mmCIF file of N, CA, C and O in Angstrom:
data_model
loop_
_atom_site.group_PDB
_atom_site.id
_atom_site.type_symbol
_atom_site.label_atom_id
_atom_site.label_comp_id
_atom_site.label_asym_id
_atom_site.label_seq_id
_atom_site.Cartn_x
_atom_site.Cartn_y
_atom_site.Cartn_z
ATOM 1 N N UNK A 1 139.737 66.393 126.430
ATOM 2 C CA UNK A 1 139.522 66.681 127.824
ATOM 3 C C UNK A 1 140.873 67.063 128.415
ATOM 4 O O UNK A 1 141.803 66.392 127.968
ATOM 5 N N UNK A 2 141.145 67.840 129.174
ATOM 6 C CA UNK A 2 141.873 68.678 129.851
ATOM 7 C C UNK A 2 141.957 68.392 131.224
ATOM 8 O O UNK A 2 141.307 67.422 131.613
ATOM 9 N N UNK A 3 142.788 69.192 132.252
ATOM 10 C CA UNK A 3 142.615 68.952 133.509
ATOM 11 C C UNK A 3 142.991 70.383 133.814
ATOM 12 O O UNK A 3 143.957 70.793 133.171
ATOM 13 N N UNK A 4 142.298 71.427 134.859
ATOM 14 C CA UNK A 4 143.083 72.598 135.543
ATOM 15 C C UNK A 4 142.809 72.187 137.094
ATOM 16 O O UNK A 4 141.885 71.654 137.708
ATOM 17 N N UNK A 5 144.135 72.731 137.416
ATOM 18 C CA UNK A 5 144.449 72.728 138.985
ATOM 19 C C UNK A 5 143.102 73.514 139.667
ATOM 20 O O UNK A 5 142.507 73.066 140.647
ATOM 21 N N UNK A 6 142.788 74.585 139.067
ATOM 22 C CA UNK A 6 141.086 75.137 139.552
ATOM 23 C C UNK A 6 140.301 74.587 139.597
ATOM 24 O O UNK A 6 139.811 74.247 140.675
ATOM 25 N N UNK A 7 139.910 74.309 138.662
ATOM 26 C CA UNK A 7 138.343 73.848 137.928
ATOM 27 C C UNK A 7 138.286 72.016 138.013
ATOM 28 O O UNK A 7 137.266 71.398 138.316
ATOM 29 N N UNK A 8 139.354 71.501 137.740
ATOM 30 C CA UNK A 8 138.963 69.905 137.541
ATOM 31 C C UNK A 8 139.651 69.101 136.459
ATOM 32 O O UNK A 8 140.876 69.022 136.368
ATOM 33 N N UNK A 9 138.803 68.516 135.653
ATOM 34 C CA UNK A 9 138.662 68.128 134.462
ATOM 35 C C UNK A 9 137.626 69.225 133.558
ATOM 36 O O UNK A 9 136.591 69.663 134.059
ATOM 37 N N UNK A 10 138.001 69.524 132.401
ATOM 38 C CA UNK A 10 137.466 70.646 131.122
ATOM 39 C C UNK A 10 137.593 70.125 130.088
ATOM 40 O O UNK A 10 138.575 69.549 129.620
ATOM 41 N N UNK A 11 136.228 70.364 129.516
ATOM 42 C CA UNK A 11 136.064 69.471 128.253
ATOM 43 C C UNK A 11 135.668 70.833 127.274
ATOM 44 O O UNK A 11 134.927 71.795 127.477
ATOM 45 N N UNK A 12 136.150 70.609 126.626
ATOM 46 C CA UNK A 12 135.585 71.899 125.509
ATOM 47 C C UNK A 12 135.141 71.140 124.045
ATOM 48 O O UNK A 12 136.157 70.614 123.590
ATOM 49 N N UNK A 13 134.084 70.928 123.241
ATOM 50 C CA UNK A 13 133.618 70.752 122.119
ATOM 51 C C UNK A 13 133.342 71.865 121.013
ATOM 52 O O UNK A 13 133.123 73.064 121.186
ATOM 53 N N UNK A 14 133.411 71.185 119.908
ATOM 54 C CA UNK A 14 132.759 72.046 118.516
ATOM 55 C C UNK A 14 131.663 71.792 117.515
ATOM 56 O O UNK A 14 131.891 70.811 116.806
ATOM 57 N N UNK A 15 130.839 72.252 117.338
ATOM 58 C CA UNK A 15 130.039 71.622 116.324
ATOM 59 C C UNK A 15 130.176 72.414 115.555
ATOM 60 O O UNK A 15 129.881 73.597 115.724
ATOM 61 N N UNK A 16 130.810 71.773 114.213
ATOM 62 C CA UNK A 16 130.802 72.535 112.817
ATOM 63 C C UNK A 16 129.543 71.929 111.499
ATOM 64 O O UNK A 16 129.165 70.763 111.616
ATOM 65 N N UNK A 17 129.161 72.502 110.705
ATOM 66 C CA UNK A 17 128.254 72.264 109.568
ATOM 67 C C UNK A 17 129.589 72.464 108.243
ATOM 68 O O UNK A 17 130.117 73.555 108.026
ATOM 69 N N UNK A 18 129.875 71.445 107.637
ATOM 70 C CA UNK A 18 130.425 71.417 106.697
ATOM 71 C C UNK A 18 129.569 71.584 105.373
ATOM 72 O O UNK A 18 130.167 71.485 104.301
ATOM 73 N N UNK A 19 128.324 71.808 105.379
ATOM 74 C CA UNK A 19 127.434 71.446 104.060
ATOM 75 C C UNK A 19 127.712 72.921 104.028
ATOM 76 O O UNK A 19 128.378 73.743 104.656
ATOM 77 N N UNK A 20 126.688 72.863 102.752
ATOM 78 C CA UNK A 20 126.531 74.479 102.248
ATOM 79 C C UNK A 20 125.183 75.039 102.524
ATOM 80 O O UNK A 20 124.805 76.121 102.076
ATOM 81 N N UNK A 21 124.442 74.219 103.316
ATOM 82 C CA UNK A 21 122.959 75.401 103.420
ATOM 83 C C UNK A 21 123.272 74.857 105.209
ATOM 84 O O UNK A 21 124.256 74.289 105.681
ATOM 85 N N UNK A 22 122.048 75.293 105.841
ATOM 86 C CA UNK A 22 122.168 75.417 107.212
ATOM 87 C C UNK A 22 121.260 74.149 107.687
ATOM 88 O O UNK A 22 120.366 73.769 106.930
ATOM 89 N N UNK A 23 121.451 73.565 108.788
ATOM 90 C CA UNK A 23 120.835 72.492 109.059
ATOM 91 C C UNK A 23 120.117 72.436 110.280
ATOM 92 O O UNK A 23 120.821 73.074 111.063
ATOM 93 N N UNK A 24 119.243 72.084 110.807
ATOM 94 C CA UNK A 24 118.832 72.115 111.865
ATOM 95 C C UNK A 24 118.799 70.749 112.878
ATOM 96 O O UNK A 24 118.291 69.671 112.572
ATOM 97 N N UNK A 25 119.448 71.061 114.114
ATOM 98 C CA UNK A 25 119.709 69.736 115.451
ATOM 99 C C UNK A 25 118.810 70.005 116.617
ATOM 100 O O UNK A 25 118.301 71.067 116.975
ATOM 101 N N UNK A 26 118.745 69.059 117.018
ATOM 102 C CA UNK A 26 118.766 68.530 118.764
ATOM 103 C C UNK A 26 119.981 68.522 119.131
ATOM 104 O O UNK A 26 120.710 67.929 118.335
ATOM 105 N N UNK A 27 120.507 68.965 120.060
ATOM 106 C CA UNK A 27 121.723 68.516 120.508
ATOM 107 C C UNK A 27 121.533 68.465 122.157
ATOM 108 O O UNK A 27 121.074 69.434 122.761
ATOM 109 N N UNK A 28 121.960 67.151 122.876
ATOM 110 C CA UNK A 28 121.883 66.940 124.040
ATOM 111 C C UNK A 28 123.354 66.586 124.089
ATOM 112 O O UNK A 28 123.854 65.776 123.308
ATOM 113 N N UNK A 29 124.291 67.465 125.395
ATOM 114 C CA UNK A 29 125.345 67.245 125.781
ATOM 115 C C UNK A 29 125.791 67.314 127.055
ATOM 116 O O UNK A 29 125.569 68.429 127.527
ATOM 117 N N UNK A 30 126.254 66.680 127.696
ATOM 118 C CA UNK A 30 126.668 66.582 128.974
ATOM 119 C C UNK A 30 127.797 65.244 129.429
ATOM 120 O O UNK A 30 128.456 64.583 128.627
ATOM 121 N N UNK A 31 127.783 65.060 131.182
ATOM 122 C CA UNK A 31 128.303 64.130 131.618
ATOM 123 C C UNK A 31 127.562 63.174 131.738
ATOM 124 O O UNK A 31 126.482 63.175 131.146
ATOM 125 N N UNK A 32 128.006 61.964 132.644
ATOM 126 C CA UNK A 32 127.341 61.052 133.145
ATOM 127 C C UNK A 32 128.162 60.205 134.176
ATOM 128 O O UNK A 32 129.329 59.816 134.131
ATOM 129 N N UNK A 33 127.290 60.061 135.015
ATOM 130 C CA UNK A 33 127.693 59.215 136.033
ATOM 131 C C UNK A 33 129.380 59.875 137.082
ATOM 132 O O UNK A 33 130.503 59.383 137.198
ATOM 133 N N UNK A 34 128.815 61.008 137.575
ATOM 134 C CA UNK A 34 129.513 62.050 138.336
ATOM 135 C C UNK A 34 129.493 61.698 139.836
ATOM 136 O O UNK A 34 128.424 61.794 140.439
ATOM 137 N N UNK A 35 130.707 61.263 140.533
ATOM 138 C CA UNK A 35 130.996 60.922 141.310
ATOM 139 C C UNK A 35 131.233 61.899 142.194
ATOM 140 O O UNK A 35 132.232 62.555 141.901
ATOM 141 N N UNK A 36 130.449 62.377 143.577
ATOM 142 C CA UNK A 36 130.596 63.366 144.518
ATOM 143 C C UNK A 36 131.929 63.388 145.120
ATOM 144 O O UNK A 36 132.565 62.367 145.382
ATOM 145 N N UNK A 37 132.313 64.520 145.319
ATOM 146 C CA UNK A 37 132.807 64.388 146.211
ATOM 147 C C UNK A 37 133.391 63.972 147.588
ATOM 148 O O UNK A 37 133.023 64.531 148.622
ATOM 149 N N UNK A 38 134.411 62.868 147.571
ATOM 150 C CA UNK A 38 134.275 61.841 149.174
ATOM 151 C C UNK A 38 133.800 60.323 148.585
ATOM 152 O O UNK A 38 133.900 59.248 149.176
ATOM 153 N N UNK A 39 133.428 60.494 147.670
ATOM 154 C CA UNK A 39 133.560 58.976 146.714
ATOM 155 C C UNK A 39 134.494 58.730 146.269
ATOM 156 O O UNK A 39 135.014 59.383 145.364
ATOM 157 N N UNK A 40 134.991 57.646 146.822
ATOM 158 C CA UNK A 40 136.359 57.405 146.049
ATOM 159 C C UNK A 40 136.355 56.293 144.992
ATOM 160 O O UNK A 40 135.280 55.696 145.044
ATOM 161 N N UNK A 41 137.300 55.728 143.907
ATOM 162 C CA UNK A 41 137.087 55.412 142.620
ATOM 163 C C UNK A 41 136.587 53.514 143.821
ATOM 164 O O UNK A 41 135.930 52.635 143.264
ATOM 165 N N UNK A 42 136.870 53.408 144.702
ATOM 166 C CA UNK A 42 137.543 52.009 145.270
ATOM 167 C C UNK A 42 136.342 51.932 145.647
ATOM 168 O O UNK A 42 135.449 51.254 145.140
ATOM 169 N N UNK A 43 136.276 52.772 146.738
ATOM 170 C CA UNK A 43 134.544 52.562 147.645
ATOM 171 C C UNK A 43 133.284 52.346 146.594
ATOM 172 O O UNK A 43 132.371 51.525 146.682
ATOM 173 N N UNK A 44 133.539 53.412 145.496
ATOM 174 C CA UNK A 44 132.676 53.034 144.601
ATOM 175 C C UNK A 44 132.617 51.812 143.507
ATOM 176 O O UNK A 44 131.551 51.436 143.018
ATOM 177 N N UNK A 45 133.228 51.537 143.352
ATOM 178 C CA UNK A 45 133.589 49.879 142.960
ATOM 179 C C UNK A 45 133.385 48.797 143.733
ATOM 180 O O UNK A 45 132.436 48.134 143.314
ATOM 181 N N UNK A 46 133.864 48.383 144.629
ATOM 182 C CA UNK A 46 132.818 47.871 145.873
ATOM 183 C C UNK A 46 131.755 47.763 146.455
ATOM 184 O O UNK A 46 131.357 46.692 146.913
ATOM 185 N N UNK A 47 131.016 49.046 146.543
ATOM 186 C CA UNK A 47 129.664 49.341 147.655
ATOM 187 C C UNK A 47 129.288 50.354 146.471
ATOM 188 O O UNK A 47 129.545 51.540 146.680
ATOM 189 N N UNK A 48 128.725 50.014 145.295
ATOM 190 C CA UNK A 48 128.174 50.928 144.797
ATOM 191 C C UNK A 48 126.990 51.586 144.928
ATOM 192 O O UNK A 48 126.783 52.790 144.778
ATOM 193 N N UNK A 49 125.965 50.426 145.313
ATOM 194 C CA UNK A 49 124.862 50.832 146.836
ATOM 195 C C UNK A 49 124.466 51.281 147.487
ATOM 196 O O UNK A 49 123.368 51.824 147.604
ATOM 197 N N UNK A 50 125.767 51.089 148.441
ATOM 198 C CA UNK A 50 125.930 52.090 149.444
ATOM 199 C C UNK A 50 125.628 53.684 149.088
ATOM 200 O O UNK A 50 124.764 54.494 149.422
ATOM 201 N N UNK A 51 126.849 53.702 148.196
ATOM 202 C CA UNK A 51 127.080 54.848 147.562
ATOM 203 C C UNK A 51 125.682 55.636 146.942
ATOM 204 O O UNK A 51 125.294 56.767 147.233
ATOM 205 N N UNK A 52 125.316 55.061 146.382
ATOM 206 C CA UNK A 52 124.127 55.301 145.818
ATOM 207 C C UNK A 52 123.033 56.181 146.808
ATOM 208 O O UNK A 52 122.649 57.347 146.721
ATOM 209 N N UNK A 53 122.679 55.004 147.867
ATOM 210 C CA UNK A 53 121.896 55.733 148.835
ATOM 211 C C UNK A 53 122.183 56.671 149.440
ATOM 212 O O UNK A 53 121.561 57.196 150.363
ATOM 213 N N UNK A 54 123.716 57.138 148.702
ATOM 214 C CA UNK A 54 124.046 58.909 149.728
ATOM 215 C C UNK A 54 123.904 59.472 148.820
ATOM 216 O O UNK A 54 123.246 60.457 149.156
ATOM 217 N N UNK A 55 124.078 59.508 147.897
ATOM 218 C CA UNK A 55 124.692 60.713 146.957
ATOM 219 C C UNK A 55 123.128 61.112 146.393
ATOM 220 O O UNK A 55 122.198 60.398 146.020
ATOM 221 N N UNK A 56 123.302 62.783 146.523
ATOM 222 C CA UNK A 56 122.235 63.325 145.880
ATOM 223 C C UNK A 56 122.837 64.722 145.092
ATOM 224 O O UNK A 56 124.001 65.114 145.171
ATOM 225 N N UNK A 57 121.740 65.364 144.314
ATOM 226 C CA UNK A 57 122.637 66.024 143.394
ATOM 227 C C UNK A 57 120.880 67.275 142.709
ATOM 228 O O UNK A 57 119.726 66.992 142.390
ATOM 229 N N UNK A 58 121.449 68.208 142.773
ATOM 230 C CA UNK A 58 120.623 69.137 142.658
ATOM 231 C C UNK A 58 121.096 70.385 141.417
ATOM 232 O O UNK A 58 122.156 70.207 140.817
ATOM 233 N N UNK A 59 120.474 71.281 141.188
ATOM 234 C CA UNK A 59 120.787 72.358 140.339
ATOM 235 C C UNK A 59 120.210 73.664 141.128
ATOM 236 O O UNK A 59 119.017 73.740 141.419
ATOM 237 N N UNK A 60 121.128 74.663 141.444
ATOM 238 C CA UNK A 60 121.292 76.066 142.256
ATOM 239 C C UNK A 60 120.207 76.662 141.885
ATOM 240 O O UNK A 60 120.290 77.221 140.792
ATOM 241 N N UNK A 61 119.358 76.721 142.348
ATOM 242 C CA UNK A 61 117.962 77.852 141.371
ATOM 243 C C UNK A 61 118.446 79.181 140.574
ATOM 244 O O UNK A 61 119.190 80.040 141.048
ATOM 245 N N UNK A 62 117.993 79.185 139.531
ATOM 246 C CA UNK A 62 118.432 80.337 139.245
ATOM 247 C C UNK A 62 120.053 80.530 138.425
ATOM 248 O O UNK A 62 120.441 81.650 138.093
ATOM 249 N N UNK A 63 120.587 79.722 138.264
ATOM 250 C CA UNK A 63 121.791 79.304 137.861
ATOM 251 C C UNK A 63 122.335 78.245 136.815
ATOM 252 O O UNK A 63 121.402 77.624 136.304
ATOM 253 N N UNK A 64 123.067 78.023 136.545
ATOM 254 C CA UNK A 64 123.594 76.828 135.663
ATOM 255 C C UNK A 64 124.174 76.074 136.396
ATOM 256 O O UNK A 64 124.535 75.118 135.710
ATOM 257 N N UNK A 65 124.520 75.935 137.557
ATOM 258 C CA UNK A 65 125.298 75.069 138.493
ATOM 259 C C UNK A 65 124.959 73.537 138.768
ATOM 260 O O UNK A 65 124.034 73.454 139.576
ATOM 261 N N UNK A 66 125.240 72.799 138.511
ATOM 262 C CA UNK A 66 124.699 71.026 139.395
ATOM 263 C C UNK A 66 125.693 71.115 140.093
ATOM 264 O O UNK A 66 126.789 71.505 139.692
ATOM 265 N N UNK A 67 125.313 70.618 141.683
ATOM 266 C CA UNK A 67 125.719 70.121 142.474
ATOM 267 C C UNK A 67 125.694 68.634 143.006
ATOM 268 O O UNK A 67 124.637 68.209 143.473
ATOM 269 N N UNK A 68 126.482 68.063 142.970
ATOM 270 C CA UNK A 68 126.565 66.845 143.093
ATOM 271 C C UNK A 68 126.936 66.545 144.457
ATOM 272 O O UNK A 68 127.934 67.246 144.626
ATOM 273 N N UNK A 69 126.668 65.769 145.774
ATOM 274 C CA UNK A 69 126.802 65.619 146.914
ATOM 275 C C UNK A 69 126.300 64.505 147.598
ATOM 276 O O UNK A 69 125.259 63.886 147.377
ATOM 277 N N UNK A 70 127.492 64.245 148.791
ATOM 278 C CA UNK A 70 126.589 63.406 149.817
ATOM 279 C C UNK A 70 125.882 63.572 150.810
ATOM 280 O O UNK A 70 126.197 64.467 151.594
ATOM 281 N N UNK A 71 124.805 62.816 151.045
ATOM 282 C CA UNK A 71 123.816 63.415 152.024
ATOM 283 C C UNK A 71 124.367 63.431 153.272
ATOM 284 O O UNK A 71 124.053 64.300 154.085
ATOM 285 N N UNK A 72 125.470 62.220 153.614
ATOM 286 C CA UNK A 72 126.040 62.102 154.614
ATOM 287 C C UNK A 72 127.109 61.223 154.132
ATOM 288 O O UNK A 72 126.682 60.362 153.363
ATOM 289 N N UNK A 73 128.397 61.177 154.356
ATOM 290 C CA UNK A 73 129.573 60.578 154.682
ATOM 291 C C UNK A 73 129.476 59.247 154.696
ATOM 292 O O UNK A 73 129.332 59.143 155.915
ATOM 293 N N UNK A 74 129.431 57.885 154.218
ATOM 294 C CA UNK A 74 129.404 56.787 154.349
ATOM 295 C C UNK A 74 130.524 56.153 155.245
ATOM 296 O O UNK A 74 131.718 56.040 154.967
ATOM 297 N N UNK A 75 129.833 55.748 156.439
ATOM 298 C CA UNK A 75 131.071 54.925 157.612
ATOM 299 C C UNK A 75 130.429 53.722 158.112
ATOM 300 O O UNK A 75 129.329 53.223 157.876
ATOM 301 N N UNK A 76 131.476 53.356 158.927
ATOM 302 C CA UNK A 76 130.763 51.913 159.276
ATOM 303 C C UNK A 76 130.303 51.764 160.863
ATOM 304 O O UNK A 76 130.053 50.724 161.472
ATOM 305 N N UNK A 77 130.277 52.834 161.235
ATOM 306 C CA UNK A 77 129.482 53.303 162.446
ATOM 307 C C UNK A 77 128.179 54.250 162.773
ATOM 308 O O UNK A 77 128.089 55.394 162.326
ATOM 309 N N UNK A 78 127.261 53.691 163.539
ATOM 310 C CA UNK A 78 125.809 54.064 163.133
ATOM 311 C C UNK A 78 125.398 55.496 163.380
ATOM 312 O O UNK A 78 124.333 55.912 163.837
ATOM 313 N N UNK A 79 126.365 56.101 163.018
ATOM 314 C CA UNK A 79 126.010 57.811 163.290
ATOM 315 C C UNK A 79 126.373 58.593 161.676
ATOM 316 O O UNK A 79 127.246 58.491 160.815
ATOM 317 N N UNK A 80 125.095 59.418 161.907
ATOM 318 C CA UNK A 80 125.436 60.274 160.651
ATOM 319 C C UNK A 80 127.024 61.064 160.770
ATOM 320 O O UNK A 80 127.606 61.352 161.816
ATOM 321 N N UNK A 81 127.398 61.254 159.651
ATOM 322 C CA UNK A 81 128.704 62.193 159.425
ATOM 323 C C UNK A 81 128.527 63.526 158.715
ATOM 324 O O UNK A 81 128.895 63.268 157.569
ATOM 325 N N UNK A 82 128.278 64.422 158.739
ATOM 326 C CA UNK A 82 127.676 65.116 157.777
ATOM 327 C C UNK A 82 129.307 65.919 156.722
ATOM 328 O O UNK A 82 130.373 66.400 157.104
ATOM 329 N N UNK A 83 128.742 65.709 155.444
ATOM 330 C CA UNK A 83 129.785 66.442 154.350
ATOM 331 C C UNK A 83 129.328 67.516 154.000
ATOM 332 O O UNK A 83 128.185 67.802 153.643
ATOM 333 N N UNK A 84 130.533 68.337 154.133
ATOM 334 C CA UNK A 84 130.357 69.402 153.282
ATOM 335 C C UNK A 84 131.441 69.844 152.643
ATOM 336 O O UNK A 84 132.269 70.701 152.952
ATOM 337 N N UNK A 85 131.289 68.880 151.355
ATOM 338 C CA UNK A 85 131.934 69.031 149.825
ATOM 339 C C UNK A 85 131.178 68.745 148.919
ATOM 340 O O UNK A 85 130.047 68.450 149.304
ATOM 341 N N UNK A 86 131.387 68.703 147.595
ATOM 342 C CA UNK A 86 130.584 68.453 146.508
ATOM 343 C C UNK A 86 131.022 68.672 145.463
ATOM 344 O O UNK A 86 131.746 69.663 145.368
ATOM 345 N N UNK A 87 130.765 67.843 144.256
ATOM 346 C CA UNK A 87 131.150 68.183 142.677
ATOM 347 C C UNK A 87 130.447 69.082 142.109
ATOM 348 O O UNK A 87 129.243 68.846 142.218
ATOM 349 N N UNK A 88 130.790 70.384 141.326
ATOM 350 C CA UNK A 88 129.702 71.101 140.917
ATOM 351 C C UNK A 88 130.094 70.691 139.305
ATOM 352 O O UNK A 88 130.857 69.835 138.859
ATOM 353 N N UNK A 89 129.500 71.374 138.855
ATOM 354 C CA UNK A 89 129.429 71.320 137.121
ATOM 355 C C UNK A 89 128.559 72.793 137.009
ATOM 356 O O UNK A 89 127.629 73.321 137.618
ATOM 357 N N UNK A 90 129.499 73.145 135.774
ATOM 358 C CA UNK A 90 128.680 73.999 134.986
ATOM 359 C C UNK A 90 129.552 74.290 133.528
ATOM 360 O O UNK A 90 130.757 74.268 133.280
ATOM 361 N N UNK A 91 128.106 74.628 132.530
ATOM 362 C CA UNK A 91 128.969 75.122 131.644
ATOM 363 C C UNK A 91 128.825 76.798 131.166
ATOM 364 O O UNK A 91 128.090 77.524 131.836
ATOM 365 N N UNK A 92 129.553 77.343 130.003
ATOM 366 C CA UNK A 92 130.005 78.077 129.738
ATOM 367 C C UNK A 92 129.719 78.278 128.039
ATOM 368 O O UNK A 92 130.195 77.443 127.269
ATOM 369 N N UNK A 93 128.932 79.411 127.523
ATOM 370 C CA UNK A 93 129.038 79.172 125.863
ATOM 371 C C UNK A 93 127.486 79.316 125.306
ATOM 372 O O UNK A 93 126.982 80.259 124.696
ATOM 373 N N UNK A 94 126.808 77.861 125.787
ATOM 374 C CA UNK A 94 125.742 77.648 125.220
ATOM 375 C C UNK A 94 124.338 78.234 126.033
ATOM 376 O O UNK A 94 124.298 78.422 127.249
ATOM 377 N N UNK A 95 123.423 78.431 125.270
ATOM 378 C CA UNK A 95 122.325 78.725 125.535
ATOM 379 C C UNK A 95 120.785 77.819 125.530
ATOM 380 O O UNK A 95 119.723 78.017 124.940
ATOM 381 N N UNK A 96 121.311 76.609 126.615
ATOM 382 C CA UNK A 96 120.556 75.623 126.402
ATOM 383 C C UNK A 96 119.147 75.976 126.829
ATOM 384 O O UNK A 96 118.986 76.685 127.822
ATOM 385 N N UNK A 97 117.667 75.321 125.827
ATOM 386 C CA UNK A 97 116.463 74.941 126.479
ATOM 387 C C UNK A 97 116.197 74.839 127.846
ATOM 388 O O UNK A 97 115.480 75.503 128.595
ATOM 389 N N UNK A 98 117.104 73.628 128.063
ATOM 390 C CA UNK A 98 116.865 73.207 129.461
ATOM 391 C C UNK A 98 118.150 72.850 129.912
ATOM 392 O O UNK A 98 119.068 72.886 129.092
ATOM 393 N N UNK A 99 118.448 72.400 131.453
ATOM 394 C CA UNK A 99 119.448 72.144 132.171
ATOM 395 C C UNK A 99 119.440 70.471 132.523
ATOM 396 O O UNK A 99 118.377 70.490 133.143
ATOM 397 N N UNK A 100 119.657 69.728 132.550
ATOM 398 C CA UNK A 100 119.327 68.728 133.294
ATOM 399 C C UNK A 100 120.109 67.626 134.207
ATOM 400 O O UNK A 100 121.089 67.078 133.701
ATOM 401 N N UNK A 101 119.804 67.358 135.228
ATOM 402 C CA UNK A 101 120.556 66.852 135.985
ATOM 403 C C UNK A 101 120.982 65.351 135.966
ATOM 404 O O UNK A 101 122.077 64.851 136.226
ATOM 405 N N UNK A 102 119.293 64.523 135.417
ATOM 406 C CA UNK A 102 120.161 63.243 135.758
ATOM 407 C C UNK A 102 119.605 62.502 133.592
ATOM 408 O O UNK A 102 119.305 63.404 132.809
ATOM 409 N N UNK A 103 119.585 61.578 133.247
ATOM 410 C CA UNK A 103 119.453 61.172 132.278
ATOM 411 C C UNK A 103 118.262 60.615 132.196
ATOM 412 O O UNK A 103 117.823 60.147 131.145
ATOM 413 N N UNK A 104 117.419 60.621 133.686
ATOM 414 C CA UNK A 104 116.474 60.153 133.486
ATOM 415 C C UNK A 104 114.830 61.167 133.167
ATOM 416 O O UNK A 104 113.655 60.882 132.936
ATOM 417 N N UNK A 105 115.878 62.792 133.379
ATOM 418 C CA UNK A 105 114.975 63.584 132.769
ATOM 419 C C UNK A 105 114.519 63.725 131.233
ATOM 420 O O UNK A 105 113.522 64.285 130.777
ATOM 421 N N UNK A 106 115.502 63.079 130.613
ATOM 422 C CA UNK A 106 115.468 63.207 128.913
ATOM 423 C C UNK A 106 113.905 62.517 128.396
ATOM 424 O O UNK A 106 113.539 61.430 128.842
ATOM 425 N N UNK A 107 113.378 63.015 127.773
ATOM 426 C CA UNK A 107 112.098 62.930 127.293
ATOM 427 C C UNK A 107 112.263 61.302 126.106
ATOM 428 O O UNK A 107 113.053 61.265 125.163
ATOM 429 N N UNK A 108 111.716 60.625 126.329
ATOM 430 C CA UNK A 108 111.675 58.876 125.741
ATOM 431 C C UNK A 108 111.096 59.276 124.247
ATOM 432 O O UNK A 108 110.302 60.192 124.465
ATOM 433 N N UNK A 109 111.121 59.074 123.177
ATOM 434 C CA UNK A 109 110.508 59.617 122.134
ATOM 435 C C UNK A 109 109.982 57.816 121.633
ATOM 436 O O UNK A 109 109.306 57.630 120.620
#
């Protein structure tokens, strides 16, 4: 894993076949547990809860993009705050089946 001043954190992987005939996979790869934007490592360690009940997180129609976001700003005064920032993700390379956003889309076998 990497870091660019652009982009973030960049992870780049390889899957090689060392045998001699060809093999066939499943391969499921991604993140987990992606912290929006305006979450900080502290607040979220504390009030994970809280946190919880803001953060929502979607995929761009039409795109490879997840967006990760808060619905509103967590404060300690009874008015919404509204954000507009967000973690996106995407990747680059593969030609996945499907996209998926949270882990609880993965099919239970």
């Amino acid at each position: 894993m990497t870091y660019s001043e652009k982009f973030g954190f960049v992870r780049s992987s390889e899957l090689i076949n060392h045998n001699d005939h060809e093999i066939k996979i499943d391969l499921i790869d991604g993140l987990q547990n992606l912290i929006p934007y305006g979450l900080g490592s502290e607040f979220t360690m504390r009030f994970s809860n809280l946190g919880n009940a803001y953060k929502k997180s979607e995929r761009l129609k039409g795109s490879d993009l997840g967006i990760f976001y808060l619905s509103s700003i967590p404060t300690d005064r009874a008015e919404q705050s509204e954000g507009l920032q967000a973690t996106t993700v995407w990747q680059p390379g593969l030609n996945p089946d499907k996209i998926l956003i949270s882990t609880q889309q993965i099919p239970r076998h």
